[in-house]
Coordinates of N, CA, C and O in Angstrom, one line a residue:
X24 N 100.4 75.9 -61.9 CA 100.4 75.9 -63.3 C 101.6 76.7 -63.8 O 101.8 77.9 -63.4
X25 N 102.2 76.2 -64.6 CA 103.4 77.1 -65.4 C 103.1 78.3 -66.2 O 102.5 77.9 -67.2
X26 N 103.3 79.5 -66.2 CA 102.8 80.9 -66.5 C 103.1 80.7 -68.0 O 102.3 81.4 -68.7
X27 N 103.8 80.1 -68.6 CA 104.3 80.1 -70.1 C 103.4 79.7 -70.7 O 103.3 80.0 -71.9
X28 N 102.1 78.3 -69.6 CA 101.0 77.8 -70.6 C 99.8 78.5 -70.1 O 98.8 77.8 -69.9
X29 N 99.7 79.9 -69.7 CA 98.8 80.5 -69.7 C 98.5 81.4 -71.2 O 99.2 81.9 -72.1
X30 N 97.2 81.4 -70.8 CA 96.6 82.8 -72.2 C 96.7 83.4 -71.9 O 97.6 84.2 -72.0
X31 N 95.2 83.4 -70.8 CA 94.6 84.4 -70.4 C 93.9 84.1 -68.8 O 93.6 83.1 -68.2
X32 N 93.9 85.1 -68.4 CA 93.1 85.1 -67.4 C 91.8 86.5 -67.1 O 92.2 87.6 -66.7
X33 N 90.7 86.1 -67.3 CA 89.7 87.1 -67.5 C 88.2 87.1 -66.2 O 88.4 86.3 -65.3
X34 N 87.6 87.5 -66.1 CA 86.3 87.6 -65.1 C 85.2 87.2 -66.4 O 85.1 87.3 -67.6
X35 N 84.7 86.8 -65.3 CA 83.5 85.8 -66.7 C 82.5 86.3 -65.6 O 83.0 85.8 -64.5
X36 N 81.2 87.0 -65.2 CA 80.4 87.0 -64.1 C 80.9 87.5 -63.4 O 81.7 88.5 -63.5
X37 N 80.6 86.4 -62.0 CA 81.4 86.6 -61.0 C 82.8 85.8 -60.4 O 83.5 85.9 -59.4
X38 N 82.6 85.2 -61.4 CA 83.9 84.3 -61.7 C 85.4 84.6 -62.2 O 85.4 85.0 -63.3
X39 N 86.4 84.6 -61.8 CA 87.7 84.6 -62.5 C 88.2 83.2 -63.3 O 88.2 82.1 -62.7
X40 N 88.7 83.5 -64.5 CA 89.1 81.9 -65.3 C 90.2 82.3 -65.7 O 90.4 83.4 -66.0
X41 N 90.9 81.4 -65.7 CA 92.0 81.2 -66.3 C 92.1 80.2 -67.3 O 91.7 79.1 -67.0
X42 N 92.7 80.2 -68.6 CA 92.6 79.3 -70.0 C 93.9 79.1 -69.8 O 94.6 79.9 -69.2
X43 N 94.4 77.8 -70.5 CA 95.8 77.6 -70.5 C 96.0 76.9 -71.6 O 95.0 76.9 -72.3
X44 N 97.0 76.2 -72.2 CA 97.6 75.7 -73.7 C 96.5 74.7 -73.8 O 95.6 74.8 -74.7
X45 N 96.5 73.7 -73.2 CA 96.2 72.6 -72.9 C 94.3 72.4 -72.8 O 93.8 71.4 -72.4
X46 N 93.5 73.9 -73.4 CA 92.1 74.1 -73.2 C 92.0 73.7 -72.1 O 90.9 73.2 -72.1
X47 N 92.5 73.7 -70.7 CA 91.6 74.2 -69.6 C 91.1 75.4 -69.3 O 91.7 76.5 -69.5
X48 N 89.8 75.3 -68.6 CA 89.4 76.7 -68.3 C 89.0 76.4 -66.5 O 88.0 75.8 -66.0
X49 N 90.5 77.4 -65.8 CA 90.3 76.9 -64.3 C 89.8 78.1 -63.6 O 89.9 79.3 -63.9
X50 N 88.8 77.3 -62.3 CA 88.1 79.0 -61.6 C 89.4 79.3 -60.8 O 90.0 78.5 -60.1
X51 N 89.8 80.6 -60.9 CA 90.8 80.9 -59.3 C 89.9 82.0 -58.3 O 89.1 82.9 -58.6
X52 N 90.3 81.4 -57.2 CA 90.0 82.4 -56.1 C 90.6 83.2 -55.5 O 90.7 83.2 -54.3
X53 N 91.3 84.2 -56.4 CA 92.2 85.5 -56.2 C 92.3 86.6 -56.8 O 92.9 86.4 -57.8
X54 N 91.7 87.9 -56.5 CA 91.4 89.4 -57.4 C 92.7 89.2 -58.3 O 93.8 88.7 -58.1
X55 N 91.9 89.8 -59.7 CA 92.6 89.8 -60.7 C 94.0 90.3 -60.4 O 95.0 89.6 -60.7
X56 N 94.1 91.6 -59.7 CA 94.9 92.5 -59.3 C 96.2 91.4 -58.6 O 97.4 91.7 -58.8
X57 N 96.0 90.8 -58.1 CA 96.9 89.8 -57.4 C 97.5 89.1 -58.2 O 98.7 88.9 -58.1
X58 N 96.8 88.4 -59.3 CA 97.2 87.0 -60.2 C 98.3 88.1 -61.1 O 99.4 87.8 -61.4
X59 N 97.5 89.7 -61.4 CA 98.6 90.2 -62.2 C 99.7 90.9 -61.6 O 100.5 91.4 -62.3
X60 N 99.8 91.1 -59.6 CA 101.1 91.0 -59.8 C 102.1 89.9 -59.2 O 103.2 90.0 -58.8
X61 N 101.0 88.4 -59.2 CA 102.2 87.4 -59.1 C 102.9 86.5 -60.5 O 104.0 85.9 -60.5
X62 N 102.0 86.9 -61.6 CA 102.5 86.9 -63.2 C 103.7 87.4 -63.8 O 104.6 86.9 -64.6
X63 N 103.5 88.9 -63.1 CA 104.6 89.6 -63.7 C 104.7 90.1 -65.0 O 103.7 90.0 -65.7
X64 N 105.9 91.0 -65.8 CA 106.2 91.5 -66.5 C 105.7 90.7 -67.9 O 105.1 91.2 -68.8
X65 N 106.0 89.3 -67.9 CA 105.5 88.7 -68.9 C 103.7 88.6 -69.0 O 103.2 87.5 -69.1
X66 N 103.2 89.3 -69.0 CA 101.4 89.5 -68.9 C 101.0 90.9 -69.0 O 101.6 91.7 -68.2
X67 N 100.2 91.1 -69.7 CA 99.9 92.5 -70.2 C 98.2 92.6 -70.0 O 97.3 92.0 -70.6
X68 N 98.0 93.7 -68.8 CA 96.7 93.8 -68.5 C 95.9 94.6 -69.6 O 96.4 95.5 -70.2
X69 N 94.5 94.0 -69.8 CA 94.0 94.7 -71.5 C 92.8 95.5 -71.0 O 92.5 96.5 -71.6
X70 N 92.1 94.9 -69.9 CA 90.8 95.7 -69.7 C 90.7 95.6 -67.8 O 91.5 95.1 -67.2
X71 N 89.7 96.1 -67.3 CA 89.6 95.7 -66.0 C 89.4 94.5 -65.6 O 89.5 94.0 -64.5
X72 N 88.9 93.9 -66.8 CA 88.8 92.7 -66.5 C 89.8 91.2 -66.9 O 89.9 90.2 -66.3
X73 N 90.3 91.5 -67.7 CA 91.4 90.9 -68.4 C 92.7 90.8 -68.7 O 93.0 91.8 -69.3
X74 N 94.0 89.8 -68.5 CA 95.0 89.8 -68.4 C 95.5 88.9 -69.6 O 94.8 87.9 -69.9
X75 N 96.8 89.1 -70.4 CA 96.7 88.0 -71.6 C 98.7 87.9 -71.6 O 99.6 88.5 -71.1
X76 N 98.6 86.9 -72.1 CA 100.0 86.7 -72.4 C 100.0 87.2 -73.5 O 99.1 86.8 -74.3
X77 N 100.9 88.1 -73.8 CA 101.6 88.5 -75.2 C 102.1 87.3 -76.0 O 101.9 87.2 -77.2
X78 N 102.5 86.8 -75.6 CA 103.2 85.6 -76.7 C 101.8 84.4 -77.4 O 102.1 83.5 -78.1
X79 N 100.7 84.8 -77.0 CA 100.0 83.9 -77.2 C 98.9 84.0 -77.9 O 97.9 83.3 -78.0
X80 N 99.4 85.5 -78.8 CA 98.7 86.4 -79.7 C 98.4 86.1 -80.9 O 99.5 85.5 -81.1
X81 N 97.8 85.9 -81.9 CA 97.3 85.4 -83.2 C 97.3 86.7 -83.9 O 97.8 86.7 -85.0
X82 N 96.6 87.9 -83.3 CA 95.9 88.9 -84.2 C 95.5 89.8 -83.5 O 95.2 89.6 -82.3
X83 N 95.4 91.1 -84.1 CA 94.9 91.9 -83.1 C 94.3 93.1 -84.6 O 94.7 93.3 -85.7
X84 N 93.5 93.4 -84.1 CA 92.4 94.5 -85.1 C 91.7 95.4 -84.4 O 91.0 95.1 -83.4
X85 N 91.8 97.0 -85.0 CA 91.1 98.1 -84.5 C 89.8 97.9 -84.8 O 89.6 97.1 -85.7
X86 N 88.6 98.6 -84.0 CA 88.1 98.7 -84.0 C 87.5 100.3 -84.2 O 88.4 101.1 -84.3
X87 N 86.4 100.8 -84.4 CA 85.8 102.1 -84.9 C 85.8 103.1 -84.0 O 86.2 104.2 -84.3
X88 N 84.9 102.5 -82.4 CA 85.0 102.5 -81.1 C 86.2 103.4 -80.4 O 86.1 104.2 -79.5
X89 N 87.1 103.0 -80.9 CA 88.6 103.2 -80.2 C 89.5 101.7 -79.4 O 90.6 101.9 -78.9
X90 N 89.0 100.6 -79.4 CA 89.4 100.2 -78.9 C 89.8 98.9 -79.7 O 89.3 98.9 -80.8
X91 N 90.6 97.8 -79.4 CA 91.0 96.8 -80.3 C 90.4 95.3 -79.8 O 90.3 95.0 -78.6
X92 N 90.2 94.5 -80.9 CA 90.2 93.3 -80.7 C 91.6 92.7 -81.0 O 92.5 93.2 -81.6
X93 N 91.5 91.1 -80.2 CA 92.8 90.5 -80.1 C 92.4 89.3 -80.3 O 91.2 89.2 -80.1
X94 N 92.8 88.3 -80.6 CA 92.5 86.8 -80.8 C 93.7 86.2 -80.1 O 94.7 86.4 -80.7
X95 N 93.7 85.5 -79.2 CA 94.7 84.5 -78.9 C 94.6 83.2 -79.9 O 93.9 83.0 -80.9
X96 N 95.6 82.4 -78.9 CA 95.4 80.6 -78.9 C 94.1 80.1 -78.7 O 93.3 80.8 -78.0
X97 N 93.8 79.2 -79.2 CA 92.6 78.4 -79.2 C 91.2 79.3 -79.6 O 90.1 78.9 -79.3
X98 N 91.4 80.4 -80.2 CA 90.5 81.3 -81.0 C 90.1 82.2 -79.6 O 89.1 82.8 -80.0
X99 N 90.2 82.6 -78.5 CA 90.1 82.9 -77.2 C 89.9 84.5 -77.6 O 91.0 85.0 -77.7
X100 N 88.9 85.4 -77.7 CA 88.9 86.8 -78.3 C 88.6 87.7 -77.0 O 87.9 87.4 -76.1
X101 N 89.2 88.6 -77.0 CA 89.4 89.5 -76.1 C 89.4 91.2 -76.4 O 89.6 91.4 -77.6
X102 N 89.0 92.4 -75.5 CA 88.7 93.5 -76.5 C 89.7 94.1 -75.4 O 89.6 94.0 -74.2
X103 N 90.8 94.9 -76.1 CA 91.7 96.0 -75.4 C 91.0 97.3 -75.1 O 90.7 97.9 -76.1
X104 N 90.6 97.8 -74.1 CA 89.9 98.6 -73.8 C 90.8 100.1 -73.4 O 91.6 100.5 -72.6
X105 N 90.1 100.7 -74.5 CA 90.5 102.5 -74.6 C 91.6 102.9 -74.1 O 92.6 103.4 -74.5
X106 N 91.0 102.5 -72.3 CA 92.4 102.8 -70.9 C 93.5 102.1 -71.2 O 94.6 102.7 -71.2
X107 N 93.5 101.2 -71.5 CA 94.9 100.1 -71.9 C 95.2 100.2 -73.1 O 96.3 99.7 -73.3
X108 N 94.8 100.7 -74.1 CA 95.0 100.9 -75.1 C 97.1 101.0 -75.4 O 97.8 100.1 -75.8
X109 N 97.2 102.4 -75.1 CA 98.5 102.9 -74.8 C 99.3 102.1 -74.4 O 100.1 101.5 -75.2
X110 N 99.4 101.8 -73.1 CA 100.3 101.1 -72.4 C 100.9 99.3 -73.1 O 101.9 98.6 -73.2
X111 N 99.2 99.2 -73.3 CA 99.6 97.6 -74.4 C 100.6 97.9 -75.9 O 101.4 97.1 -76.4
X112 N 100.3 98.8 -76.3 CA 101.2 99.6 -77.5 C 102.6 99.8 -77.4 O 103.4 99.6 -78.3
X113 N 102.9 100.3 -76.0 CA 104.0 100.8 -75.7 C 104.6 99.7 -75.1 O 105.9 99.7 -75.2
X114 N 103.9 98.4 -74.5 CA 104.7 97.1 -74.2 C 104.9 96.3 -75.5 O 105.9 95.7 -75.8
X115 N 104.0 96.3 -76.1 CA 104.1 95.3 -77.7 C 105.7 96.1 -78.4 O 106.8 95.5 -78.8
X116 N 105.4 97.4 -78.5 CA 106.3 98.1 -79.1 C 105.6 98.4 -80.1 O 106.4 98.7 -81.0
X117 N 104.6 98.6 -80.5 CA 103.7 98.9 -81.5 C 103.7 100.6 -81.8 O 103.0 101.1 -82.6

């Protein structure tokens, strides 16, 4: 699959999925930790469980908590979690 038509890639259970432009939602069989470093620079890890393309961003809103929601493509909602917080800031440029 071409990394440009990726969203996201997240753990759902005990499952890893991956969403892509095209509404598929595929199982892979490889720790997150792997998919994010054969991704690369263009993918920004948001939580322990979650990996998102930056470019594929709609929206993003604080939350009270400390931590942020994000909306991709195809309405796909995701929560930036406290730890990543920073780092996602400092890659957006935010």
């Amino acid at each position: 699959m071409e990394p440009n038509s990726v969203i996201a890639i997240r753990t759902e259970g005990k499952d890893l999925v991956l969403y892509s432009d095209d509404g598929n939602r595929v199982l892979m069989n490889k720790p997150l930790y792997v998919l994010e470093q054969q991704l690369g620079e263009g993918f920004i890890r948001i939580s322990k469980s979650a990996i998102i393309n930056p470019r594929k961003i709609r929206n993003i809103e604080a939350s009270f908590n400390g931590t942020m929601e994000i909306e991709l493509t195809l309405g796909i909602k995701e929560v930036i979690s406290r730890n990543y917080k920073k780092s996602f800031k400092e890659r957006l440029g935010v």
